[in-house]
Coordinates of C-alpha atoms in Angstrom, one line a residue:
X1 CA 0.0 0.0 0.0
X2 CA 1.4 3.4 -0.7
X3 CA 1.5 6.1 1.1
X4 CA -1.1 9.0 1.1
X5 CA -1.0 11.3 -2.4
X6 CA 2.5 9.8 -3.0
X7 CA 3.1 11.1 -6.6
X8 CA 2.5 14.9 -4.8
X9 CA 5.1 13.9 -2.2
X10 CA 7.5 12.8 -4.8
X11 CA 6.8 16.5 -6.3
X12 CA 7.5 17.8 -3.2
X13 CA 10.5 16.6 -2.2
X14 CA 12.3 17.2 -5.7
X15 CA 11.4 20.1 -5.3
X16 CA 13.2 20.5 -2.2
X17 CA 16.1 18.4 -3.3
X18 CA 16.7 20.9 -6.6
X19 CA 16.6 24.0 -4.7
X20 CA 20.1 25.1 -3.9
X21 CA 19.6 24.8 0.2
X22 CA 22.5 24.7 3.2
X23 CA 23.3 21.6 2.1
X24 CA 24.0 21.3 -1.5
X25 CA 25.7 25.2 -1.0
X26 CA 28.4 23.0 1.1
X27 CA 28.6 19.8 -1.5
X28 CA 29.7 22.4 -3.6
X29 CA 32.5 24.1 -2.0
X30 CA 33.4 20.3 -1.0
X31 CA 33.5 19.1 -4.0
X32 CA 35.4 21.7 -5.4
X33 CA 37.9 21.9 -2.4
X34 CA 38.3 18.2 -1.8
X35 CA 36.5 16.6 -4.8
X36 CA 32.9 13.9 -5.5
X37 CA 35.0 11.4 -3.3
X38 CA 34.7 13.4 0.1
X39 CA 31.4 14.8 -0.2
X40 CA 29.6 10.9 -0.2
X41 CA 30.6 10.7 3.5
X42 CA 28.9 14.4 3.7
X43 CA 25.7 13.3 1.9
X44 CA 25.7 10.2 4.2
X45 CA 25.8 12.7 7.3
X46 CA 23.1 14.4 5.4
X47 CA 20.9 11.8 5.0
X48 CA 21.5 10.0 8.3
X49 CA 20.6 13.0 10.4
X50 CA 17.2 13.0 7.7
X51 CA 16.1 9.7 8.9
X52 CA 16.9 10.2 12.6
X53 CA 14.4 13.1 12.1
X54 CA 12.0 11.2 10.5
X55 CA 12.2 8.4 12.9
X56 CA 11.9 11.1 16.3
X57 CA 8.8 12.6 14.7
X58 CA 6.4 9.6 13.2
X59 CA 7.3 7.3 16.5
X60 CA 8.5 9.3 19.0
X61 CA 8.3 12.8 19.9
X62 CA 5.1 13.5 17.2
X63 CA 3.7 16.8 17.8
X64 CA 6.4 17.5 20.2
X65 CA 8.2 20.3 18.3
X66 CA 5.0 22.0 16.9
X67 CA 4.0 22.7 20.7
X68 CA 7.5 23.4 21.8
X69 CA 8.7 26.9 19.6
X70 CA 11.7 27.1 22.2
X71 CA 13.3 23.5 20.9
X72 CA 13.2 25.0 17.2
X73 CA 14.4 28.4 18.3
X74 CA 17.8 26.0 20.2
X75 CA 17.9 24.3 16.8
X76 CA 17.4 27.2 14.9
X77 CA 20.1 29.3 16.5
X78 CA 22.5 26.1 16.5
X79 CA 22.3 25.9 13.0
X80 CA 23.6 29.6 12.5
X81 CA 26.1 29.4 14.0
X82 CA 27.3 26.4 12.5
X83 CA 26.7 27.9 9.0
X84 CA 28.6 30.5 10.1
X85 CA 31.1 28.6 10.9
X86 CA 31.1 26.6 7.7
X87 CA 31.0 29.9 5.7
X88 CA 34.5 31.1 7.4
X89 CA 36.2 27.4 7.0
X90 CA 35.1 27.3 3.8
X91 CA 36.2 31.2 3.1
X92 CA 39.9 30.2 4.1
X93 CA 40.1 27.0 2.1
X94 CA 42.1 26.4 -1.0
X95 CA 41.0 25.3 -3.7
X96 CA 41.5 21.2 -4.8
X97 CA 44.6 21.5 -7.6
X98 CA 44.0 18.8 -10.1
X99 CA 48.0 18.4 -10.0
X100 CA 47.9 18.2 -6.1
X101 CA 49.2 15.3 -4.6
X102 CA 49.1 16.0 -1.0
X103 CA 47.0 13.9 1.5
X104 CA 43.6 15.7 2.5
X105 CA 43.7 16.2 6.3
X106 CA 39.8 16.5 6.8
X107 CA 38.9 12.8 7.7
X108 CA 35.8 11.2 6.2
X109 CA 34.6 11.1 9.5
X110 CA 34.8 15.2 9.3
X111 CA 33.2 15.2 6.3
X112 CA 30.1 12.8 8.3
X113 CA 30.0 14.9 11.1
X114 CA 29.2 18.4 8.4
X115 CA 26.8 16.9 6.7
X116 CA 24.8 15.6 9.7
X117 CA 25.3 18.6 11.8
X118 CA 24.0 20.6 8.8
X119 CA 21.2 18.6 8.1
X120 CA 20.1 18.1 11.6
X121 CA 20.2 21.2 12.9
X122 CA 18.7 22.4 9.5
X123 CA 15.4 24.6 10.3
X124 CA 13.8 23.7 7.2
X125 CA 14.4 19.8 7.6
X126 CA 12.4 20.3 11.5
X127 CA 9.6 22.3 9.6
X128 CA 9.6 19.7 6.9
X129 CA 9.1 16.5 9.2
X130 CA 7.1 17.7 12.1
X131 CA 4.7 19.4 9.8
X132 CA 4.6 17.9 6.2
X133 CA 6.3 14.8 6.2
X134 CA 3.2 13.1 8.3
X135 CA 0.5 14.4 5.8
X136 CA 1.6 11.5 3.3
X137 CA 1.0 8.9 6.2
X138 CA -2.3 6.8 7.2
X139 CA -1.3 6.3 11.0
X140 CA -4.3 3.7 11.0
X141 CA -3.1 1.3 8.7
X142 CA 0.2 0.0 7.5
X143 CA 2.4 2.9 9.4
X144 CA 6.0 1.0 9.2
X145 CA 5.4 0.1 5.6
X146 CA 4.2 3.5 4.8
X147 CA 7.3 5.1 6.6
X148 CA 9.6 2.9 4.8
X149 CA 8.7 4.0 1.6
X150 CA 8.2 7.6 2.2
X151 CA 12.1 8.0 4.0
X152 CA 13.6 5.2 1.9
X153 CA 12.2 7.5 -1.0
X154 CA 13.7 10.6 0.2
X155 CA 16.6 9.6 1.7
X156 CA 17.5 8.1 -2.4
X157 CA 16.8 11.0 -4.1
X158 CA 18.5 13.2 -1.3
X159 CA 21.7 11.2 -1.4
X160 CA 21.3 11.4 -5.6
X161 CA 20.6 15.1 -5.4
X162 CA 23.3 16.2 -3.4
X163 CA 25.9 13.6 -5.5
X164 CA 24.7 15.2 -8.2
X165 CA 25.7 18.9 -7.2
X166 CA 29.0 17.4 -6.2
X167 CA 29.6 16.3 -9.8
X168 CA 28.2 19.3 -11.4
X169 CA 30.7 21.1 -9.4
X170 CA 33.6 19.5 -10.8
X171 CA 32.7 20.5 -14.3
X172 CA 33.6 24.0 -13.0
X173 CA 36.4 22.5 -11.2
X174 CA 39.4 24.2 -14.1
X175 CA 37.6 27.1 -14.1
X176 CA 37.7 27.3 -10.9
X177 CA 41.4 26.7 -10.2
X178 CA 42.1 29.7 -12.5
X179 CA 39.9 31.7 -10.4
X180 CA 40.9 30.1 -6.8
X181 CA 39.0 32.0 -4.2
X182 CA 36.2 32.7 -6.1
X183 CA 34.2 29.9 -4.9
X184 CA 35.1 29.8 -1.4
X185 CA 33.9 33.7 -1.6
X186 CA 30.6 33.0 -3.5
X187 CA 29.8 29.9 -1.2
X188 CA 30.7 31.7 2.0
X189 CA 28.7 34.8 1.4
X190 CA 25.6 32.6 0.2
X191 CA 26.2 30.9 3.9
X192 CA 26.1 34.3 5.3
X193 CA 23.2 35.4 4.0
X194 CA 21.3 31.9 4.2
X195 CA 22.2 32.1 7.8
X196 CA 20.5 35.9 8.1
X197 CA 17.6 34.9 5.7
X198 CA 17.1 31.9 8.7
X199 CA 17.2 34.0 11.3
X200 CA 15.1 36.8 10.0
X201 CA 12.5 34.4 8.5
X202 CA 12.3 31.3 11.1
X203 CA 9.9 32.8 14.0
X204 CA 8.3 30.2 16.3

């Protein structure tokens, strides 16, 4: 049985997935920094902190978060500052040289830990879960199956989505070593002003 008006999910979360969010701003600077390689262990952060949320909201915490605006203002200002954060590591970064030869010091585990931290703290990821994600499910019938398809679902075309920033950047990836800051300045400054956009727009 599938879920509720699963074709208009579907449309939903492609949606979601093409717009150029937190997330894919960072596979892009990743890939171009550290190449496709790297960012998989970032898109499996990203996706992993996904179905965590998923999992806390259907059989969990449920309606927690929509009663509780203080928990999504602590996520909310978490994930500024990490953004922040991200915006200045990236900012000070050099640029992958396809001639390079050096051993990357950011660890795959590193790479995990930005994508889930991203994701999770991710105000638009808590709106989309506690609020939209359980509109697609029939809590009277067939609620594991109907869960497995609707994350299994997402969590795919995430993880495809964000792979497939990662090797669009590379295309770029000579042009960009002629021009070697110009990413890292572009994808910081759209951090920045994601993270003001967040915390003008996200009241609870």
């Amino acid at each position: 049985m599938l879920p509720l008006d699963f074709i208009l999910y579907l449309q939903i979360i492609i949606f979601l997935f093409i717009t150029p969010g937190t997330p894919r701003v960072v596979i892009i600077s990743y890939s171009m920094n550290y190449g496709v390689g790297k960012c998989i262990w970032s898109a499996f952060g990203d996706v992993t902190a996904n179905f965590i949320q998923a999992v806390l909201v259907v059989f969990v915490i449920g309606s927690f978060f929509s009663e509780n605006s203080i928990i999504l203002n602590i996520f909310k200002w978490i994930g500024v500052f990490y953004i922040l954060y991200l915006a200045y590591d990236i900012f000070k970064s050099r640029p992958k040289n396809l001639t390079d030869k050096n051993i990357i010091k950011k660890s795959n585990l590193s790479f995990f830990k930005d994508g889930f931290l991203v994701a999770g703290t991710s105000p638009k990821a808590w709106m989309f879960f506690p609020f939209i994600f359980p509109q697609f499910i029939d809590f009277n019938t067939n609620l594991l199956t109907q869960f497995v398809i609707l994350i299994t679902s997402y969590i795919l075309l995430d993880f495809l989505s964000l792979i497939g920033y990662a090797m669009l950047a590379q295309k770029l990836i000579k042009w960009i070593t002629a021009n070697p800051k110009t990413i890292n300045t572009i994808s910081a400054s759209v951090l920045v002003i994601i993270a003001v956009i967040i915390v003008i727009s996200q009241q609870y």
